[in-house]
């Protein structure tokens, strides 16, 4: 069998790039299914490699159709990625042998294999048809574990289509079915999947945590410590998404503790190491992140396959760029590009070109940097367009399903009314003929009225449904257009930023170089705002704390200020600004951080920059301070001729605000300004 990571990378290629939680669910599917073909139920969910050659030899010497069909099931499921045509041929062979003897469990396996083949072809209607047949045979076999597994496969298919409501409905049905069989492994699996579906749907951690905790308790009872570690890593990522960094790190530490209870260092362990490495890289703890990512890469390389390392390799390449290590970054990016091209994974091809462009820029190779950047931009547009098309397709699929459900309910209501009327009519006819005639007349009149009312109601419902569909489609198009506009603006600003940087590299006059590089950083600051806009759920607002951290990381690398740390707080915690306030404020922050990183800590072993932004009744107060030597004696910001201070003064006026400086044990800049609505009233 091809290794588990092969499945992971193939699913990334076949489905939506970047949705690693869905990939993780498919890994869990494979781990659980490794034993489902060996008997009537589940045993311990530990992944084992299947000896394909051994299975084929066993088929050759099998003496009964029953044994042969079981072996066909194992081999067919095992080959579903490596050789889909052979996998489906084996499924058809199972049906040929099992149908005459009504072996429903084997028939369920066969239709499950055929359904998964339709998933790979992205044929949703035929996939549903195959899974329904598989489920019907599993019910006839009275095998609840198999029923739950097929329901979970259906849920995973809807999750891939971004139809999270349908996915969660099928996962809940799967867990209820698994509870009937008291199959702890399947209950734990489906509970974990429900939590991840809620997370993908954007629900808060209060939705996901109860399901993670249930899955974890069951896996602990079974002694499956690696899956306990995986669930802890899922919780850590959800804590990060919720902005709770302290709890995220606590959950990550728990994941490591659970994983190391066993000496096994295989796929599950490597997958969790990758997740934790990416999380710590996002926290700026690069040494810890590199340790986890390198450990994951070493384990996956030891499995002697080349298609299982894309995710940790991509994360390492980006990490080395942030640490300003171009040699290591180039080595990782070149390997990533080679593997991603071989397996046609657009997301990682894009990532490799982005890193290579950064490496060339660091080495002052402007033409090569621009060439790589154009490649990155083209692949990035391709990934973005696929994601957009998938989102639109998911909405259309949900609308069609809702329409079919509504029509079915109308038909059921109509038949129920007709049956009740007929029953009443027959009862009256048995009692008295005259009464029957009267009742028939009444029923006829009532039927006309009901039919007329029903038709009128149906027309109203059709009108409302059409209006709702138009509103939903317009809303989706608007959101997609806004995201694409911000995406394009960000790309164009990055191109301008890159051109300014390239032009600076081509000049020899230090003052001209400094001016161009300052302009490069200012354009980069504005570009970062648009990047946050199209990557954030709220399209009209910029998450200001995340923006400050990103801007600080960019400038810290530029000025090689590894000795400087940032403390950033906002009140309220998740404060966001509209673009009218975010752009001038972003440029003010860029100038202030640049001044501090360039001049405040030249002769210090370490330094601290503190930034605080508070909002009260539509008014804002920004405080930026450092523990450097402070401003020179007699320095007057209002009369300063430096461009940085003039920019800060002009932008503060644009915000209709006021600012002042203090120089006592460092430098402190305080700016007070009204919000956008308050500024409109001042105009």
XYZ file of C-alpha atoms in Angstrom:
683
model
C 0.000 0.000 0.000
C 1.102 3.563 -0.608
C 1.792 5.299 2.734
C -0.828 7.284 4.582
C 0.779 10.576 3.673
C 0.220 9.679 0.019
C -3.499 9.804 0.763
C -3.069 13.100 2.528
C -1.300 14.741 -0.410
C -3.586 13.174 -3.012
C -6.622 14.568 -1.205
C -5.031 18.010 -1.134
C -4.595 17.737 -4.902
C -8.111 16.398 -5.581
C -10.052 18.667 -3.268
C -9.853 22.313 -2.225
C -6.209 23.394 -1.692
C -5.413 24.435 1.814
C -8.275 22.743 3.704
C -6.036 20.662 5.929
C -8.761 19.865 8.453
C -10.639 17.934 5.770
C -7.391 16.161 4.913
C -6.975 15.293 8.586
C -10.489 13.794 8.609
C -9.579 11.654 5.604
C -6.423 10.477 7.411
C -8.606 9.420 10.306
C -10.962 7.632 7.856
C -8.026 5.632 6.538
C -6.722 4.793 9.983
C -10.111 3.471 11.048
C -10.843 1.620 7.813
C -7.585 -0.358 7.976
C -9.392 -2.985 10.056
C -13.007 -2.704 8.872
C -12.492 -5.143 6.016
C -11.036 -7.819 8.277
C -14.304 -8.674 10.057
C -17.771 -7.510 10.995
C -16.741 -4.624 13.235
C -14.025 -2.321 14.371
C -11.021 -3.189 16.453
C -8.304 -0.869 17.713
C -7.837 2.036 15.333
C -4.137 1.645 14.674
C -2.855 2.024 11.167
C -0.943 -0.908 9.664
C 0.594 -1.284 6.235
C -1.178 -3.832 4.048
C 0.993 -6.233 2.063
C -0.582 -5.906 -1.379
C 1.518 -8.694 -2.855
C 0.522 -10.960 0.043
C -3.167 -10.187 -0.463
C -2.866 -10.932 -4.185
C -1.206 -14.293 -3.399
C -3.991 -15.085 -0.937
C -6.604 -14.320 -3.624
C -4.870 -16.686 -6.031
C -5.127 -19.625 -3.602
C -8.531 -18.767 -2.036
C -10.858 -21.777 -2.107
C -14.224 -20.080 -1.491
C -16.089 -17.054 -2.840
C -16.593 -15.796 0.719
C -12.836 -15.626 1.376
C -12.226 -14.202 -2.080
C -14.736 -11.354 -1.666
C -13.213 -10.358 1.695
C -9.763 -10.202 0.098
C -11.177 -8.239 -2.854
C -12.591 -5.716 -0.365
C -9.227 -5.237 1.373
C -7.356 -4.870 -1.912
C -9.990 -2.670 -3.589
C -10.026 -0.150 -0.724
C -6.247 -0.202 -0.576
C -5.891 0.608 -4.300
C -8.534 3.370 -4.443
C -5.866 6.081 -4.899
C -2.965 4.219 -6.493
C -5.087 2.403 -9.109
C -8.725 3.616 -9.140
C -9.688 1.573 -12.209
C -8.473 -1.687 -10.619
C -10.148 -0.737 -7.331
C -13.519 -0.310 -9.055
C -13.056 -3.538 -11.032
C -12.574 -5.404 -7.752
C -15.713 -3.759 -6.356
C -17.703 -4.992 -9.372
C -16.253 -8.471 -8.820
C -17.432 -8.373 -5.184
C -20.945 -7.486 -6.346
C -20.913 -10.356 -8.857
C -19.975 -12.894 -6.184
C -21.876 -11.477 -3.182
C -25.232 -10.571 -4.808
C -26.415 -14.177 -5.498
C -25.840 -15.215 -1.861
C -27.130 -11.926 -0.334
C -23.852 -11.215 1.456
C -24.938 -7.667 2.393
C -21.818 -6.733 4.373
C -19.575 -7.427 1.365
C -22.031 -5.603 -0.917
C -21.881 -2.584 1.412
C -18.077 -2.639 1.080
C -18.288 -2.813 -2.717
C -20.664 0.143 -3.075
C -18.574 2.090 -0.555
C -15.525 1.629 -2.809
C -17.521 2.693 -5.873
C -18.855 5.735 -4.011
C -15.361 6.854 -3.057
C -14.340 6.540 -6.709
C -17.121 9.009 -7.546
C -15.750 11.366 -4.847
C -12.396 11.426 -6.622
C -14.232 12.205 -9.875
C -16.164 15.023 -8.100
C -19.439 13.369 -9.242
C -21.692 14.297 -6.317
C -25.043 12.798 -7.473
C -23.545 9.411 -8.423
C -21.479 9.368 -5.229
C -24.640 9.853 -3.154
C -26.342 7.055 -5.096
C -23.487 4.617 -4.360
C -23.316 5.556 -0.677
C -27.098 5.113 -0.339
C -26.827 1.598 -1.789
C -23.918 0.847 0.549
C -25.945 2.112 3.521
C -28.970 0.008 2.529
C -26.850 -3.170 2.448
C -25.175 -2.287 5.768
C -28.653 -1.976 7.331
C -29.672 -5.357 5.914
C -26.475 -6.819 7.410
C -27.449 -5.188 10.750
C -23.907 -3.800 11.035
C -24.131 -0.466 12.849
C -20.395 0.267 12.712
C -20.479 -0.020 8.920
C -23.590 2.179 8.766
C -21.911 4.841 10.907
C -18.769 4.707 8.761
C -20.705 5.215 5.504
C -22.663 8.111 7.028
C -19.349 9.680 8.037
C -18.073 9.277 4.458
C -21.164 11.118 3.208
C -20.587 13.838 5.780
C -16.954 14.191 4.684
C -18.081 14.598 1.087
C -20.397 17.487 2.061
C -17.650 18.989 4.245
C -15.345 19.046 1.225
C -18.089 20.885 -0.688
C -18.239 23.475 2.147
C -21.842 22.435 2.924
C -21.164 22.315 6.656
C -24.833 22.095 7.729
C -25.303 18.864 5.771
C -21.920 17.538 6.924
C -22.743 18.120 10.597
C -26.191 16.515 10.161
C -24.669 13.317 8.759
C -21.872 13.268 11.361
C -24.479 13.524 14.157
C -26.457 10.705 12.579
C -23.255 8.650 12.339
C -22.409 9.133 16.008
C -25.941 8.120 17.059
C -25.641 4.962 14.952
C -22.197 4.177 16.388
C -23.638 4.532 19.896
C -26.086 1.716 19.155
C -23.170 -0.652 18.502
C -21.195 0.848 21.437
C -18.212 1.121 19.097
C -15.949 3.499 21.046
C -13.473 3.996 18.193
C -16.211 5.067 15.777
C -17.911 7.285 18.384
C -14.595 9.017 19.110
C -13.873 9.406 15.403
C -17.251 10.967 14.557
C -17.157 13.255 17.613
C -13.765 14.588 16.464
C -15.134 15.071 12.932
C -18.166 16.999 14.252
C -15.850 19.346 16.149
C -13.712 19.962 13.059
C -16.808 20.554 10.887
C -18.032 23.163 13.396
C -14.566 24.755 13.330
C -14.525 24.824 9.502
C -17.982 26.432 9.583
C -16.587 29.278 11.708
C -18.384 28.330 14.928
C -16.729 29.425 18.220
C -14.752 27.017 20.385
C -17.752 26.619 22.708
C -19.267 24.469 19.919
C -16.170 22.381 19.194
C -14.732 21.789 22.677
C -17.458 19.407 24.029
C -17.013 17.095 21.016
C -13.207 17.188 21.259
C -13.446 16.325 24.966
C -15.782 13.394 24.309
C -13.514 12.011 21.577
C -10.479 12.431 23.822
C -12.054 10.567 26.765
C -12.959 7.589 24.574
C -9.498 7.457 22.974
C -7.900 7.586 26.426
C -10.076 4.653 27.515
C -8.798 2.749 24.469
C -5.190 3.760 25.146
C -4.831 5.426 21.715
C -2.429 8.101 22.975
C -1.382 9.300 19.527
C -5.011 10.162 18.696
C -5.348 11.861 22.081
C -2.327 13.960 21.058
C -3.926 14.708 17.688
C -7.125 15.919 19.381
C -5.094 18.153 21.724
C -3.382 19.669 18.678
C -6.829 20.332 17.128
C -7.845 22.135 20.326
C -4.609 24.152 20.228
C -5.366 25.349 16.686
C -8.941 26.318 17.615
C -7.616 28.212 20.650
C -5.245 30.083 18.334
C -8.132 30.974 15.996
C -10.026 32.309 19.019
C -7.009 34.510 19.904
C -6.292 32.675 23.186
C -2.520 32.161 22.819
C -1.941 31.048 26.407
C -4.501 28.231 26.194
C -3.237 27.314 22.713
C 0.279 26.755 24.048
C -1.071 24.765 26.996
C -3.003 22.493 24.614
C 0.098 22.106 22.413
C 2.147 21.009 25.447
C -0.522 18.422 26.273
C -0.374 17.110 22.698
C 3.370 16.475 23.048
C 2.925 14.759 26.426
C 0.312 12.359 25.026
C 2.226 11.613 21.820
C 5.362 10.672 23.715
C 3.607 8.105 25.878
C 4.386 5.675 23.058
C 7.709 5.217 21.343
C 6.038 4.992 17.921
C 7.090 7.888 15.659
C 4.940 7.409 12.548
C 2.357 9.312 10.495
C 0.039 10.522 13.234
C 3.000 11.743 15.289
C 4.545 13.504 12.284
C 1.216 15.140 11.360
C 0.805 16.597 14.851
C 4.445 17.774 14.865
C 3.707 19.663 11.638
C 0.606 21.311 13.112
C 2.458 22.369 16.257
C 5.385 23.666 14.220
C 3.074 25.870 12.143
C 1.355 27.122 15.289
C 4.621 28.117 17.004
C 5.837 29.770 13.798
C 2.688 31.900 13.902
C 3.547 32.840 17.485
C 7.030 33.963 16.379
C 8.772 31.185 18.343
C 10.891 30.111 15.397
C 13.392 27.887 17.223
C 10.627 25.732 18.718
C 8.777 25.697 15.402
C 11.882 24.556 13.513
C 12.468 21.746 16.008
C 8.960 20.328 15.506
C 8.966 20.756 11.729
C 12.386 19.144 11.343
C 11.275 16.218 13.516
C 8.179 15.760 11.346
C 10.256 15.947 8.167
C 12.781 13.388 9.418
C 10.026 10.922 10.330
C 8.246 11.302 6.999
C 11.519 11.025 5.066
C 12.348 7.841 6.967
C 9.213 6.268 5.473
C 10.984 6.419 2.081
C 8.292 8.230 0.113
C 8.610 11.601 -1.577
C 4.967 12.667 -1.552
C 4.362 13.022 2.173
C 6.459 16.054 3.130
C 4.818 18.999 1.362
C 3.197 20.605 4.406
C 6.224 20.565 6.790
C 8.566 21.443 3.922
C 6.460 24.495 3.004
C 6.295 25.602 6.633
C 10.080 25.271 7.021
C 10.781 27.289 3.869
C 8.593 30.155 5.119
C 10.173 29.940 8.582
C 13.711 30.297 7.171
C 12.652 33.409 5.242
C 11.332 34.977 8.449
C 14.631 34.145 10.175
C 16.598 35.638 7.257
C 18.336 32.348 6.338
C 18.166 32.417 2.509
C 20.394 29.367 1.930
C 18.182 27.061 3.984
C 15.044 28.683 2.590
C 16.169 28.120 -1.020
C 17.055 24.476 -0.380
C 13.636 23.778 1.170
C 11.773 25.758 -1.529
C 13.517 23.998 -4.438
C 12.643 20.594 -2.986
C 9.084 21.742 -2.347
C 8.732 22.978 -5.944
C 10.009 19.671 -7.343
C 7.593 17.545 -5.281
C 4.601 19.887 -5.655
C 5.052 19.950 -9.446
C 5.237 16.152 -9.559
C 1.975 15.801 -7.600
C 0.217 18.854 -9.135
C -0.561 20.545 -5.806
C -1.162 24.182 -6.735
C -1.065 25.518 -3.192
C 2.496 24.304 -2.578
C 3.723 25.297 -6.050
C 2.544 28.808 -5.195
C 4.261 28.712 -1.778
C 7.576 27.575 -3.282
C 7.665 30.456 -5.795
C 6.856 32.967 -3.051
C 9.815 31.771 -0.957
C 12.160 31.680 -3.977
C 11.196 35.275 -4.807
C 12.032 36.345 -1.237
C 15.374 34.494 -1.437
C 16.327 36.213 -4.709
C 15.372 39.597 -3.276
C 17.528 38.944 -0.191
C 20.460 38.117 -2.504
C 19.848 41.326 -4.505
C 18.897 39.500 -7.725
C 16.026 41.768 -8.819
C 15.280 40.187 -12.207
C 15.132 36.668 -10.754
C 13.050 37.922 -7.805
C 10.541 39.566 -10.142
C 10.347 36.430 -12.311
C 9.620 34.222 -9.288
C 7.115 36.765 -8.002
C 5.191 36.684 -11.299
C 5.076 32.852 -11.056
C 3.804 33.152 -7.478
C 1.139 35.656 -8.508
C -0.138 33.419 -11.341
C -0.396 30.333 -9.105
C -1.956 32.376 -6.307
C -4.674 33.618 -8.658
C -5.344 30.015 -9.749
C -5.743 28.841 -6.122
C -7.986 31.813 -5.309
C -10.217 31.205 -8.348
C -10.631 27.508 -7.466
C -11.642 28.397 -3.915
C -14.149 30.959 -5.178
C -15.702 28.519 -7.689
C -15.966 25.884 -4.997
C -17.746 28.284 -2.632
C -20.258 29.203 -5.354
C -20.823 25.526 -6.220
C -21.429 24.742 -2.540
C -24.109 27.436 -2.266
C -25.839 26.204 -5.435
C -25.787 22.599 -4.188
C -27.362 23.627 -0.875
C -30.077 25.594 -2.657
C -30.961 22.587 -4.846
C -31.157 20.257 -1.857
C -33.356 22.735 0.034
C -35.644 23.015 -2.977
C -36.036 19.214 -3.190
C -36.772 19.001 0.550
C -39.426 21.708 0.283
C -41.143 20.000 -2.647
C -41.125 16.676 -0.802
C -42.756 18.277 2.260
C -45.460 19.854 0.092
C -46.180 16.513 -1.572
C -46.374 14.707 1.783
C -48.766 17.321 3.168
C -51.003 17.082 0.108
C -51.220 13.285 0.248
C -51.948 13.354 3.979
C -54.839 15.765 3.448
C -56.281 13.649 0.631
C -56.103 10.439 2.670
C -57.864 12.052 5.619
C -60.667 13.341 3.413
C -61.160 9.944 1.757
C -61.297 8.170 5.108
C -63.940 10.595 6.368
C -65.971 10.192 3.174
C -65.949 6.368 3.326
C -67.030 6.338 6.980
C -69.988 8.620 6.242
C -71.058 6.541 3.228
C -71.381 3.443 5.461
C -73.721 5.284 7.863
C -76.184 7.098 5.594
C -76.346 7.668 1.873
C -77.943 11.060 2.221
C -75.360 12.192 4.749
C -72.649 10.901 2.435
C -73.969 13.057 -0.414
C -73.955 16.120 1.818
C -70.492 15.300 3.140
C -69.174 14.761 -0.397
C -70.522 18.181 -1.342
C -68.909 19.754 1.700
C -65.638 17.935 1.058
C -65.682 19.041 -2.563
C -66.181 22.661 -1.585
C -63.536 22.365 1.122
C -61.183 20.680 -1.342
C -61.594 23.546 -3.788
C -60.865 26.032 -1.023
C -57.881 24.055 0.277
C -56.503 23.598 -3.239
C -56.890 27.300 -3.962
C -55.261 28.219 -0.658
C -52.496 25.682 -1.243
C -51.801 27.033 -4.725
C -51.774 30.594 -3.448
C -49.430 29.616 -0.608
C -47.203 27.745 -3.015
C -47.045 30.768 -5.330
C -46.121 32.990 -2.377
C -43.496 30.512 -1.252
C -42.076 30.307 -4.782
C -41.819 34.104 -4.918
C -40.158 34.216 -1.490
C -37.800 31.385 -2.444
C -36.785 33.140 -5.673
C -36.190 36.393 -3.800
C -34.125 34.594 -1.151
C -32.036 32.884 -3.844
C -31.412 36.244 -5.546
C -30.393 37.850 -2.231
C -28.077 34.960 -1.336
C -26.477 34.956 -4.773
C -26.014 38.749 -4.714
C -24.551 38.551 -1.208
C -22.125 35.838 -2.288
C -21.145 37.778 -5.405
C -20.651 40.947 -3.358
C -18.436 39.183 -0.784
C -16.468 37.456 -3.533
C -16.027 40.746 -5.418
C -14.894 42.599 -2.276
C -12.397 39.877 -1.436
C -11.087 39.855 -5.005
C -10.786 43.663 -5.045
C -8.765 43.652 -1.819
C -6.762 40.704 -3.150
C -5.956 42.559 -6.385
C -5.164 45.809 -4.574
C -2.806 43.910 -2.266
C -1.110 42.221 -5.241
C -0.711 45.512 -7.105
C 0.709 47.224 -4.015
C 3.137 44.321 -3.565
C 4.275 44.749 -7.162
C 4.827 48.488 -6.548
C 6.656 47.640 -3.318
C 8.851 45.119 -5.134
C 9.609 47.611 -7.925
C 10.623 50.257 -5.384
C 12.876 47.739 -3.680
C 14.396 46.643 -6.994
C 14.986 50.263 -7.987
C 16.697 50.874 -4.637
C 19.010 47.933 -5.298
C 19.994 49.496 -8.620
C 20.991 52.914 -7.129
C 24.241 53.921 -5.481
C 23.226 57.233 -3.857
C 22.585 56.358 -0.145
C 19.968 59.105 0.296
C 18.039 57.949 -2.787
C 18.266 54.334 -1.623
C 16.966 55.248 1.860
C 14.093 57.259 0.366
C 13.051 54.424 -1.931
C 13.297 51.850 0.851
C 11.183 54.045 3.162
C 8.587 54.343 0.377
C 8.801 50.555 -0.086
C 7.956 49.995 3.580
C 5.070 52.501 3.504
C 3.507 50.799 0.478
C 4.063 47.445 2.241
C 2.173 48.739 5.307
C -0.842 49.684 3.151
C -0.619 46.340 1.269
C -0.742 44.499 4.583
C -4.053 46.206 5.429
C -5.660 44.904 2.212
C -4.160 41.466 2.856
C -5.850 41.419 6.267
C -9.148 42.568 4.700
C -9.471 39.739 2.159
C -8.245 37.126 4.651
C -10.595 38.208 7.476
C -14.251 37.200 7.879
C -15.357 40.842 8.303
C -14.636 42.381 4.895
C -15.118 46.004 6.044
C -12.759 45.951 9.024
C -9.066 45.271 9.745
C -8.180 43.201 12.883
C -5.798 45.752 14.330
C -3.842 43.566 16.803
C -3.063 40.970 14.128
C -2.050 43.792 11.748
C 0.360 45.348 14.276
C 2.052 41.990 14.902
C 2.434 41.346 11.165
C 3.828 44.854 10.521
C 6.272 44.492 13.422
C 7.522 41.105 12.116
C 8.108 42.583 8.639
C 10.095 45.563 10.009
C 12.007 43.510 12.596
C 13.388 41.281 9.815
C 14.278 44.323 7.655
C 16.264 46.023 10.459
C 17.665 42.761 11.882
C 16.286 43.736 15.287
C 16.238 40.299 16.873
C 16.920 41.869 20.288
C 13.638 43.819 20.301
C 10.313 42.416 21.560
C 6.813 43.807 21.059
C 3.963 44.051 23.581
C 0.657 44.891 21.914
C -2.752 45.269 23.617
C -6.128 46.512 22.434
C -9.275 47.329 24.378
C -11.633 45.774 23.427
C -9.451 42.685 22.775
C -10.648 41.991 19.212
C -10.653 45.642 18.082
C -11.047 46.188 14.326
C -10.900 49.433 12.298
C -12.532 50.352 9.010
C -10.191 51.020 6.086
C -10.677 54.806 6.376
C -9.013 54.767 9.797
C -6.774 51.724 9.280
C -4.709 53.139 6.368
C -3.509 56.394 8.057
C -3.101 54.592 11.384
C -1.078 51.847 9.648
C 1.284 54.460 8.164
C 1.672 56.155 11.568
C 2.539 52.783 13.114
C 5.001 52.100 10.267
C 6.836 55.399 10.848
C 6.896 54.982 14.648
C 8.090 51.371 14.573
C 10.718 52.221 11.932
C 12.117 55.076 14.065
C 12.238 52.859 17.172
C 13.870 49.875 15.446
C 16.426 52.055 13.606
C 17.505 54.444 16.403
C 16.227 53.420 19.851
C 18.226 50.259 20.551
C 21.565 50.570 18.729
C 23.639 50.213 21.899
C 21.325 47.961 23.923
C 21.350 44.179 24.361
C 17.586 44.096 24.298
C 14.669 46.423 23.841
C 10.899 46.595 24.342
C 8.292 48.365 22.242
C 4.809 48.696 23.774
C 1.741 49.569 21.687
C -1.732 50.079 23.140
C -4.957 51.076 21.326
C -8.204 51.708 23.226
C -11.672 52.733 22.054
C -14.344 54.497 24.077
C -17.630 55.859 22.696
C -16.263 56.144 19.166
C -12.975 57.833 20.159
C -9.542 56.163 20.029
C -6.279 56.567 21.940
C -3.014 55.128 20.527
C 0.115 54.965 22.716
C 3.505 53.849 21.290
C 6.466 53.708 23.672
C 9.963 52.219 23.879
C 12.636 51.865 26.554
C 15.380 53.462 24.442
C 17.475 56.539 25.357
C 14.684 58.951 24.415
C 14.673 62.024 22.170
C 17.617 64.470 22.079
C 17.412 67.419 24.503
C 15.416 70.295 23.102
C 13.827 68.160 20.368
C 10.547 69.667 19.134
C 8.451 67.295 16.965
C 6.290 70.162 15.731
C 9.304 71.904 14.179
C 11.112 68.754 13.028
C 12.133 68.719 9.370
C 12.363 64.917 9.104
C 9.933 63.300 6.688
C 8.808 60.692 9.247
C 7.544 63.290 11.748
C 5.916 65.334 8.986
C 4.060 62.210 7.804
C 2.854 61.482 11.351
C 1.675 65.105 11.783
C -0.192 65.172 8.452
C -1.842 61.775 9.042
C -2.917 62.814 12.556
C -4.555 65.929 11.034
C -6.239 63.671 8.440
C -7.690 61.660 11.339
C -8.825 64.950 12.957
C -6.675 63.947 15.931
C -4.018 65.333 18.266
C -0.636 63.945 19.224
C 2.126 64.613 21.728
C 5.548 63.194 22.613
C 7.173 62.469 25.949
C 10.809 61.510 26.518
C 11.332 60.036 29.975
C 13.134 56.680 30.239
C 12.402 56.195 26.575
C 10.099 57.806 24.024
C 6.273 57.812 24.147
C 3.955 58.956 21.348
C 0.258 59.449 22.194
C -2.376 60.085 19.502
C -6.062 60.704 20.148
C -8.506 60.686 17.246
C -12.237 60.215 16.595
C -13.654 57.241 14.665
C -14.964 57.466 11.088
C -18.577 58.249 12.104
C -17.449 60.963 14.509
C -15.171 62.477 11.827
C -18.108 62.646 9.389
C -19.986 64.821 11.880
C -16.998 67.172 12.102
C -16.956 67.766 8.301
